[in-house]
mmCIF file of C-alpha atoms and ligand atoms in Angstrom:
data_model
loop_
_atom_site.group_PDB
_atom_site.id
_atom_site.type_symbol
_atom_site.label_atom_id
_atom_site.label_comp_id
_atom_site.label_asym_id
_atom_site.label_seq_id
_atom_site.Cartn_x
_atom_site.Cartn_y
_atom_site.Cartn_z
ATOM 1 C CA MET A 1 112.538 73.706 140.271
ATOM 2 C CA SER A 2 112.724 70.844 137.674
ATOM 3 C CA GLU A 3 109.075 70.392 136.935
ATOM 4 C CA LEU A 4 106.914 73.535 136.607
ATOM 5 C CA TYR A 5 104.558 73.812 139.645
ATOM 6 C CA LYS A 6 101.140 74.084 138.418
ATOM 7 C CA GLY A 7 99.269 74.417 141.609
ATOM 8 C CA GLU A 8 97.130 71.955 143.596
ATOM 9 C CA GLN A 9 94.034 70.300 142.254
ATOM 10 C CA ILE A 10 91.082 72.398 143.430
ATOM 11 C CA ASN A 11 88.501 69.519 143.774
ATOM 12 C CA ARG A 12 85.564 71.906 144.807
ATOM 13 C CA ASP A 13 87.723 73.468 147.479
ATOM 14 C CA PHE A 14 89.237 76.785 146.478
ATOM 15 C CA LYS A 15 90.176 78.045 149.872
ATOM 16 C CA GLY A 16 93.730 79.141 150.258
ATOM 17 C CA LYS A 17 94.760 77.766 146.854
ATOM 18 C CA ASP A 18 96.990 79.400 144.196
ATOM 19 C CA ILE A 19 95.325 79.743 140.798
ATOM 20 C CA LEU A 20 98.106 79.015 138.277
ATOM 21 C CA SER A 21 96.928 76.750 135.618
ATOM 22 C CA ILE A 22 93.737 75.467 134.086
ATOM 23 C CA GLU A 23 95.084 71.961 134.810
ATOM 24 C CA GLN A 24 93.985 72.560 138.486
ATOM 25 C CA PHE A 25 90.226 72.534 137.504
ATOM 26 C CA ASN A 26 87.955 69.707 136.928
ATOM 27 C CA ASN A 27 84.289 70.026 135.824
ATOM 28 C CA GLU A 28 83.087 69.912 139.350
ATOM 29 C CA SER A 29 85.369 72.823 140.427
ATOM 30 C CA LEU A 30 84.128 74.815 137.417
ATOM 31 C CA GLY A 31 80.600 74.229 138.618
ATOM 32 C CA VAL A 32 81.359 75.498 142.052
ATOM 33 C CA LEU A 33 82.996 78.615 140.542
ATOM 34 C CA TYR A 34 80.289 79.334 138.054
ATOM 35 C CA ASP A 35 77.525 78.944 140.661
ATOM 36 C CA GLU A 36 79.322 81.504 142.734
ATOM 37 C CA VAL A 37 79.568 83.733 139.767
ATOM 38 C CA ASP A 38 76.000 83.458 138.848
ATOM 39 C CA ALA A 39 74.859 84.208 142.399
ATOM 40 C CA THR A 40 77.366 87.291 142.391
ATOM 41 C CA VAL A 41 75.995 88.671 139.109
ATOM 42 C CA GLN A 42 72.452 88.663 140.620
ATOM 43 C CA ILE A 43 73.476 90.445 143.843
ATOM 44 C CA VAL A 44 75.625 93.088 142.088
ATOM 45 C CA GLU A 45 72.790 93.800 139.474
ATOM 46 C CA SER A 46 70.322 94.426 142.411
ATOM 47 C CA GLU A 47 72.515 95.738 145.160
ATOM 48 C CA GLY A 48 75.637 97.167 143.317
ATOM 49 C CA GLY A 49 78.068 95.058 145.488
ATOM 50 C CA THR A 50 78.615 93.169 148.801
ATOM 51 C CA ASP A 51 80.693 93.533 151.859
ATOM 52 C CA LEU A 52 81.879 89.857 151.679
ATOM 53 C CA LEU A 53 85.561 90.775 151.486
ATOM 54 C CA LYS A 54 85.528 93.725 153.939
ATOM 55 C CA TRP A 55 89.030 93.782 155.639
ATOM 56 C CA ASN A 56 90.399 91.590 153.002
ATOM 57 C CA PHE A 57 93.360 92.977 150.775
ATOM 58 C CA LEU A 58 94.390 92.073 147.287
ATOM 59 C CA ALA A 59 98.012 92.995 146.240
ATOM 60 C CA THR A 60 98.453 93.572 142.525
ATOM 61 C CA ASN A 61 101.951 92.704 141.148
ATOM 62 C CA PHE A 62 101.920 93.498 137.309
ATOM 63 C CA TYR A 63 105.226 93.347 135.613
ATOM 64 C CA GLU A 64 103.686 93.600 132.228
ATOM 65 C CA ALA A 65 100.996 95.912 130.814
ATOM 66 C CA SER A 66 97.363 95.243 131.606
ATOM 67 C CA THR A 67 94.035 96.995 131.387
ATOM 68 C CA ARG A 68 91.239 94.449 131.674
ATOM 69 C CA THR A 69 92.997 91.841 133.816
ATOM 70 C CA GLU A 70 94.473 94.330 136.452
ATOM 71 C CA PHE A 71 91.366 96.512 136.638
ATOM 72 C CA SER A 72 88.808 93.727 136.553
ATOM 73 C CA PHE A 73 90.617 92.285 139.645
ATOM 74 C CA ARG A 74 90.651 95.662 141.301
ATOM 75 C CA PHE A 75 87.014 96.428 140.734
ATOM 76 C CA ALA A 76 86.068 92.802 141.708
ATOM 77 C CA MET A 77 87.808 93.213 145.070
ATOM 78 C CA LEU A 78 86.178 96.738 145.522
ATOM 79 C CA ARG A 79 82.710 95.517 144.699
ATOM 80 C CA HIS A 80 83.048 92.761 147.281
ATOM 81 C CA GLY A 81 83.958 95.424 149.944
ATOM 82 C CA GLY A 82 87.621 94.674 149.967
ATOM 83 C CA SER A 83 90.764 96.747 149.228
ATOM 84 C CA VAL A 84 93.423 96.609 146.682
ATOM 85 C CA ASP A 85 97.080 98.099 146.529
ATOM 86 C CA GLY A 86 100.147 97.421 144.701
ATOM 87 C CA PRO A 87 103.097 99.097 143.004
ATOM 88 C CA SER A 88 102.033 101.367 140.223
ATOM 89 C CA ASP A 89 103.722 101.830 136.849
ATOM 90 C CA LYS A 90 104.595 98.115 136.391
ATOM 91 C CA MET A 91 106.959 97.851 139.380
ATOM 92 C CA GLN A 92 109.062 100.761 138.322
ATOM 93 C CA TYR A 93 108.805 102.310 141.778
ATOM 94 C CA SER A 94 109.048 99.246 143.760
ATOM 95 C CA SER A 95 112.312 97.563 145.030
ATOM 96 C CA VAL A 96 112.250 95.318 141.948
ATOM 97 C CA SER A 97 113.890 98.278 140.139
ATOM 98 C CA LYS A 98 116.768 97.924 142.671
ATOM 99 C CA GLY A 99 117.105 94.367 141.737
ATOM 100 C CA GLU A 100 115.021 92.529 144.492
ATOM 101 C CA SER A 101 114.035 89.070 143.601
ATOM 102 C CA LEU A 102 110.492 88.021 142.717
ATOM 103 C CA GLN A 103 110.486 85.704 145.796
ATOM 104 C CA ASP A 104 111.375 88.499 148.176
ATOM 105 C CA THR A 105 108.810 90.838 146.616
ATOM 106 C CA ALA A 106 106.173 88.049 146.958
ATOM 107 C CA ILE A 107 107.022 87.426 150.540
ATOM 108 C CA THR A 108 106.809 91.141 151.300
ATOM 109 C CA PHE A 109 103.304 91.252 149.982
ATOM 110 C CA GLU A 110 102.360 88.158 151.847
ATOM 111 C CA GLN A 111 102.949 90.195 155.006
ATOM 112 C CA TYR A 112 100.311 92.848 154.170
ATOM 113 C CA ALA A 113 97.732 91.230 151.937
ATOM 114 C CA ASP A 114 95.362 88.141 151.809
ATOM 115 C CA ALA A 115 96.023 87.275 148.157
ATOM 116 C CA ILE A 116 98.333 88.402 145.291
ATOM 117 C CA VAL A 117 97.386 88.725 141.556
ATOM 118 C CA MET A 118 100.537 88.755 139.455
ATOM 119 C CA ARG A 119 101.534 89.047 135.787
ATOM 120 C CA HIS A 120 105.109 88.506 134.521
ATOM 121 C CA PRO A 121 106.813 88.140 131.158
ATOM 122 C CA GLN A 122 108.491 84.811 132.023
ATOM 123 C CA VAL A 123 106.758 81.356 131.853
ATOM 124 C CA GLY A 124 106.541 79.981 135.345
ATOM 125 C CA ALA A 125 107.463 83.153 137.218
ATOM 126 C CA VAL A 126 104.114 83.436 138.947
ATOM 127 C CA ALA A 127 104.453 79.772 140.127
ATOM 128 C CA VAL A 128 107.884 80.542 141.557
ATOM 129 C CA ALA A 129 106.258 83.468 143.673
ATOM 130 C CA ALA A 130 103.437 81.121 144.666
ATOM 131 C CA SER A 131 105.618 78.455 145.963
ATOM 132 C CA GLU A 132 107.378 81.020 148.289
ATOM 133 C CA THR A 133 104.139 82.222 149.868
ATOM 134 C CA ASN A 134 101.222 80.886 152.002
ATOM 135 C CA ILE A 135 98.571 83.118 150.597
ATOM 136 C CA PRO A 136 96.685 82.432 147.299
ATOM 137 C CA VAL A 137 98.732 83.733 144.303
ATOM 138 C CA ILE A 138 96.650 84.187 141.216
ATOM 139 C CA ASN A 139 98.352 84.007 137.736
ATOM 140 C CA GLY A 140 97.336 87.070 135.666
ATOM 141 C CA GLY A 141 99.341 85.757 132.801
ATOM 142 C CA ASP A 142 102.787 84.498 132.789
ATOM 143 C CA GLY A 143 104.713 85.112 129.385
ATOM 144 C CA THR A 144 103.626 82.719 126.666
ATOM 145 C CA GLY A 145 102.575 80.229 129.351
ATOM 146 C CA GLU A 146 99.061 80.443 130.802
ATOM 147 C CA HIS A 147 96.248 82.858 131.600
ATOM 148 C CA PRO A 148 93.881 80.751 133.534
ATOM 149 C CA THR A 149 91.422 83.503 134.728
ATOM 150 C CA GLN A 150 90.997 84.780 131.210
ATOM 151 C CA ALA A 151 90.073 81.324 130.045
ATOM 152 C CA LEU A 152 87.513 80.930 132.992
ATOM 153 C CA LEU A 153 85.844 84.158 131.839
ATOM 154 C CA ASP A 154 85.953 83.120 128.261
ATOM 155 C CA LEU A 155 84.237 79.840 129.009
ATOM 156 C CA TYR A 156 81.679 81.626 131.124
ATOM 157 C CA THR A 157 80.949 84.002 128.323
ATOM 158 C CA ILE A 158 80.522 81.130 125.777
ATOM 159 C CA LYS A 159 78.074 79.410 128.231
ATOM 160 C CA LYS A 160 75.996 82.488 128.669
ATOM 161 C CA LYS A 161 75.929 83.444 124.923
ATOM 162 C CA MET A 162 75.629 79.997 123.533
ATOM 163 C CA GLY A 163 73.788 78.200 126.404
ATOM 164 C CA LYS A 164 76.096 75.151 126.289
ATOM 165 C CA ILE A 165 79.588 74.154 125.623
ATOM 166 C CA ASP A 166 79.317 70.434 124.634
ATOM 167 C CA GLY A 167 78.986 69.953 120.782
ATOM 168 C CA LEU A 168 80.376 73.393 119.942
ATOM 169 C CA ASN A 169 82.985 73.937 117.070
ATOM 170 C CA ILE A 170 85.510 76.604 118.208
ATOM 171 C CA THR A 171 87.944 78.324 115.980
ATOM 172 C CA LEU A 172 91.077 79.929 117.643
ATOM 173 C CA LEU A 173 92.593 82.496 115.249
ATOM 174 C CA GLY A 174 95.899 84.447 115.265
ATOM 175 C CA ASP A 175 99.050 84.051 117.262
ATOM 176 C CA LEU A 176 98.420 80.673 118.788
ATOM 177 C CA LYS A 177 102.188 80.194 119.457
ATOM 178 C CA ASN A 178 102.718 83.134 121.754
ATOM 179 C CA GLY A 179 99.154 83.913 122.879
ATOM 180 C CA ARG A 180 98.784 82.535 126.485
ATOM 181 C CA THR A 181 94.960 82.977 126.422
ATOM 182 C CA VAL A 182 94.547 80.342 123.683
ATOM 183 C CA HIS A 183 96.820 77.962 125.645
ATOM 184 C CA SER A 184 94.595 78.046 128.690
ATOM 185 C CA LEU A 185 91.401 78.181 126.785
ATOM 186 C CA ALA A 186 92.166 75.134 124.602
ATOM 187 C CA LYS A 187 92.992 73.139 127.794
ATOM 188 C CA LEU A 188 89.719 74.263 129.362
ATOM 189 C CA LEU A 189 87.596 73.427 126.283
ATOM 190 C CA ALA A 190 89.159 69.879 126.178
ATOM 191 C CA LYS A 191 87.161 69.180 129.368
ATOM 192 C CA TYR A 192 84.035 69.195 127.273
ATOM 193 C CA ASP A 193 82.902 67.545 123.979
ATOM 194 C CA THR A 194 84.254 70.292 121.611
ATOM 195 C CA THR A 195 85.847 70.485 118.241
ATOM 196 C CA ILE A 196 88.800 72.965 117.983
ATOM 197 C CA ASN A 197 90.222 74.583 114.829
ATOM 198 C CA TYR A 198 93.545 76.282 115.029
ATOM 199 C CA VAL A 199 93.972 78.902 112.350
ATOM 200 C CA SER A 200 97.330 80.678 112.330
ATOM 201 C CA PRO A 201 100.297 81.606 110.001
ATOM 202 C CA ALA A 202 102.463 78.466 109.945
ATOM 203 C CA GLU A 203 105.062 80.358 112.068
ATOM 204 C CA LEU A 204 102.504 81.085 114.696
ATOM 205 C CA ALA A 205 100.935 77.727 114.981
ATOM 206 C CA MET A 206 99.621 76.214 118.200
ATOM 207 C CA PRO A 207 102.582 74.444 120.102
ATOM 208 C CA LYS A 208 102.718 70.686 119.462
ATOM 209 C CA GLN A 209 102.744 70.015 123.274
ATOM 210 C CA TYR A 210 99.054 71.392 123.542
ATOM 211 C CA ILE A 211 97.943 69.447 120.479
ATOM 212 C CA GLU A 212 99.326 66.209 121.925
ATOM 213 C CA GLN A 213 97.790 66.791 125.304
ATOM 214 C CA LEU A 214 94.405 67.514 123.718
ATOM 215 C CA GLY A 215 94.722 64.689 121.350
ATOM 216 C CA GLU A 216 95.329 62.161 124.284
ATOM 217 C CA LEU A 217 91.856 63.374 125.698
ATOM 218 C CA GLY A 218 90.285 62.431 122.378
ATOM 219 C CA ILE A 219 89.425 66.113 121.179
ATOM 220 C CA GLN A 220 88.919 66.722 117.600
ATOM 221 C CA GLN A 221 91.529 69.161 116.430
ATOM 222 C CA TYR A 222 92.085 70.712 112.950
ATOM 223 C CA GLU A 223 95.011 73.043 111.915
ATOM 224 C CA SER A 224 94.815 75.461 108.959
ATOM 225 C CA THR A 225 96.333 78.690 107.663
ATOM 226 C CA THR A 226 93.153 79.982 106.163
ATOM 227 C CA LEU A 227 90.129 81.096 108.051
ATOM 228 C CA GLU A 228 87.643 80.265 105.096
ATOM 229 C CA ASP A 229 88.099 76.466 105.757
ATOM 230 C CA CYS A 230 86.404 76.584 109.153
ATOM 231 C CA LEU A 231 84.448 79.814 109.405
ATOM 232 C CA PRO A 232 81.125 78.498 108.034
ATOM 233 C CA THR A 233 80.966 75.760 110.604
ATOM 234 C CA SER A 234 82.269 77.698 113.498
ATOM 235 C CA ASP A 235 79.953 78.366 116.558
ATOM 236 C CA VAL A 236 82.695 80.471 118.147
ATOM 237 C CA LEU A 237 85.492 82.527 116.537
ATOM 238 C CA TYR A 238 88.095 83.541 119.045
ATOM 239 C CA VAL A 239 90.464 86.064 117.598
ATOM 240 C CA THR A 240 93.821 86.994 119.082
ATOM 241 C CA ARG A 241 96.402 89.677 118.615
ATOM 242 C CA VAL A 242 99.737 88.833 117.102
ATOM 243 C CA GLN A 243 101.932 89.223 120.259
ATOM 244 C CA GLY A 244 104.581 91.879 119.172
ATOM 245 C CA GLU A 245 106.304 91.879 122.611
ATOM 246 C CA ARG A 246 107.233 88.195 122.232
ATOM 247 C CA PHE A 247 109.181 88.678 118.811
ATOM 248 C CA LEU A 248 113.011 88.744 118.712
ATOM 249 C CA ASP A 249 112.829 90.299 115.247
ATOM 250 C CA GLN A 250 110.274 93.229 114.915
ATOM 251 C CA ALA A 251 110.354 92.806 111.162
ATOM 252 C CA ASP A 252 108.813 89.463 111.612
ATOM 253 C CA TYR A 253 106.129 90.880 113.738
ATOM 254 C CA HIS A 254 105.242 93.520 111.102
ATOM 255 C CA ARG A 255 105.205 90.985 108.379
ATOM 256 C CA LEU A 256 102.634 88.842 110.322
ATOM 257 C CA LYS A 257 100.604 91.289 112.154
ATOM 258 C CA ASP A 258 97.896 92.011 109.728
ATOM 259 C CA HIS A 259 97.692 88.325 108.362
ATOM 260 C CA TYR A 260 94.031 88.083 109.395
ATOM 261 C CA ARG A 261 91.446 90.856 109.516
ATOM 262 C CA ILE A 262 88.006 90.354 110.618
ATOM 263 C CA THR A 263 85.645 92.713 108.854
ATOM 264 C CA PRO A 264 81.751 92.829 108.290
ATOM 265 C CA GLU A 265 82.383 91.243 104.786
ATOM 266 C CA VAL A 266 84.359 88.323 106.341
ATOM 267 C CA LEU A 267 81.557 87.530 108.883
ATOM 268 C CA GLU A 268 79.009 87.409 106.064
ATOM 269 C CA LYS A 269 80.316 83.816 105.605
ATOM 270 C CA ALA A 270 79.823 82.889 109.144
ATOM 271 C CA LYS A 271 76.646 81.373 110.868
ATOM 272 C CA ASP A 272 74.069 83.829 112.120
ATOM 273 C CA ASP A 273 74.417 82.568 115.594
ATOM 274 C CA MET A 274 78.183 82.345 115.781
ATOM 275 C CA ILE A 275 79.844 84.443 118.383
ATOM 276 C CA VAL A 276 82.986 86.552 117.906
ATOM 277 C CA MET A 277 85.319 86.681 120.810
ATOM 278 C CA HIS A 278 88.707 88.523 121.616
ATOM 279 C CA PRO A 279 90.557 88.717 124.875
ATOM 280 C CA LEU A 280 91.595 92.221 123.772
ATOM 281 C CA PRO A 281 93.602 94.453 123.233
ATOM 282 C CA ARG A 282 93.035 94.385 119.415
ATOM 283 C CA THR A 283 95.519 95.936 117.003
ATOM 284 C CA GLY A 284 93.770 95.835 113.794
ATOM 285 C CA GLU A 285 92.712 92.088 113.582
ATOM 286 C CA ILE A 286 89.044 93.060 114.129
ATOM 287 C CA THR A 287 87.809 96.328 112.500
ATOM 288 C CA ARG A 288 85.773 98.807 114.500
ATOM 289 C CA GLU A 289 82.910 98.256 112.026
ATOM 290 C CA VAL A 290 82.482 94.699 113.361
ATOM 291 C CA ASP A 291 81.447 96.110 116.757
ATOM 292 C CA ALA A 292 77.888 96.751 115.661
ATOM 293 C CA ASP A 293 77.396 93.128 114.708
ATOM 294 C CA PRO A 294 75.032 91.316 117.139
ATOM 295 C CA ARG A 295 77.404 88.411 117.117
ATOM 296 C CA VAL A 296 80.092 90.334 118.946
ATOM 297 C CA ALA A 297 80.875 88.967 122.365
ATOM 298 C CA TYR A 298 84.096 90.693 123.356
ATOM 299 C CA PHE A 299 82.324 93.323 125.326
ATOM 300 C CA ASP A 300 80.607 90.661 127.325
ATOM 301 C CA GLN A 301 83.952 89.152 128.030
ATOM 302 C CA MET A 302 85.042 92.382 129.471
ATOM 303 C CA LYS A 303 81.841 92.516 131.726
ATOM 304 C CA TYR A 304 81.970 88.992 132.854
ATOM 305 C CA GLY A 305 85.649 89.189 133.574
ATOM 306 C CA MET A 306 84.921 91.283 136.789
ATOM 307 C CA TYR A 307 82.254 88.690 137.790
ATOM 308 C CA VAL A 308 84.263 85.711 137.357
ATOM 309 C CA ARG A 309 87.054 87.314 139.292
ATOM 310 C CA MET A 310 84.711 88.274 142.097
ATOM 311 C CA GLY A 311 83.650 84.695 142.327
ATOM 312 C CA LEU A 312 87.299 83.369 142.284
ATOM 313 C CA LEU A 313 88.438 85.951 144.904
ATOM 314 C CA ALA A 314 85.642 85.008 147.151
ATOM 315 C CA LEU A 315 86.295 81.287 146.960
ATOM 316 C CA VAL A 316 90.109 81.402 147.334
ATOM 317 C CA LEU A 317 89.569 83.640 150.418
ATOM 318 C CA GLY A 318 87.153 81.031 151.790
ATOM 319 C CA LYS A 319 83.933 83.133 151.371
ATOM 320 C CA THR A 320 80.695 82.684 149.334
ATOM 321 C CA VAL A 321 77.770 84.912 148.577
ATOM 322 C CA GLN A 322 75.530 81.908 148.645
ATOM 323 C CA GLN A 323 73.280 80.837 151.543
ATOM 324 C CA PRO A 324 74.385 77.715 153.224
ATOM 325 C CA VAL A 325 72.049 74.735 152.115
ATOM 326 C CA ASN A 326 72.369 73.076 155.376
ATOM 327 C CA ASP A 327 69.159 71.695 157.014
ATOM 328 C CA THR A 328 70.857 70.769 160.223
ATOM 329 C CA PHE A 329 72.109 74.360 160.538
ATOM 330 C CA LEU A 330 68.547 75.694 159.979
ATOM 331 C CA LEU A 331 67.104 73.227 162.499
ATOM 332 C CA THR A 332 69.577 74.061 165.280
ATOM 333 C CA GLU A 333 68.759 77.748 164.782
ATOM 334 C CA LEU A 334 65.132 77.079 165.473
HETATM 335 C C1 NCD B 1 95.720 89.172 126.974
HETATM 336 C C2 NCD B 1 96.936 88.799 127.621
HETATM 337 O O1 NCD B 1 97.530 89.590 128.350
HETATM 338 O O2 NCD B 1 97.390 87.765 127.467
HETATM 339 N N1 NCD B 1 94.970 90.201 127.352
HETATM 340 C C3 NCD B 1 94.179 90.120 128.553
HETATM 341 O O3 NCD B 1 94.546 89.775 129.512
HETATM 342 N N2 NCD B 1 92.845 90.474 128.357
HETATM 343 C C4 NCD B 1 95.790 89.068 125.455
HETATM 344 C C5 NCD B 1 96.829 89.938 124.741
HETATM 345 O O4 NCD B 1 97.451 90.715 125.362
HETATM 346 O O5 NCD B 1 96.867 89.889 123.572
#
């Protein structure tokens, strides 16, 4: 494929669509998704779950480690009354270990399941699988490329914690070169009136392609190697892990991995109503002592992750927990 397939525009209609990139979403589609998520939160909090996706099956194909993404997808499906299955132990026991292609594996799951969620170390690999199948394929992270569902849950968390997105000053910190969550999140924040600060060691800076893309949209962006510059004005501090698995030379990883360390002392210089986010897992960049700070939002991200994925799964499978607002329908019923 010459140009990377990034999925169809959603335009309020999620049914049957692959979810590969944040570029598929406009503000209206985000509104549709978040309305579904809000309604789902209410039902799950009062009833525990739904049977909306009964007799629907999700296949999980994770070729890289995952805790939150894989299990929040699994529990999302189960809480909607659906079922989940897929090779365990990161494909080690599937025919992938015999040399089967990604395409053939995806086509196999298409025969059994209604949707696939997939994670793969190579940029574009999920898109290749998606272009071979006719059921929704959801990108659970493709190498250093994108992680759209993480960005969707990150934005939902910011909305819930800050009450708005427009006008916010957001600092992305850490491995901005290899971290796929910040690639998707920056593109998502660019749909709003936000200011974005990129703080990283020079070697792990945000790739130019993203800065140019956001620049064309008129987003205010600042780059720095020190957090002190932007911490006092930040409304959101989004911390990321240095992605050890992407380094060719592990000596470089060890030199850079502890470059930033968020401690209670560091946070003394931040606003009282700033929130601290992290997609997790953390490997030392936020100390455990920070967890008691009321500004911490990474546990909320975990929780909302399941709800956002419940909403997304329902919509791509053509279902909704919301009542139809259709007067004609009600009248004919009478
Ligand atoms: C992230 C990922 O896999 O990109 N984790 C996640 O999905 N919550 C971040 C990371 O691994 O650092």
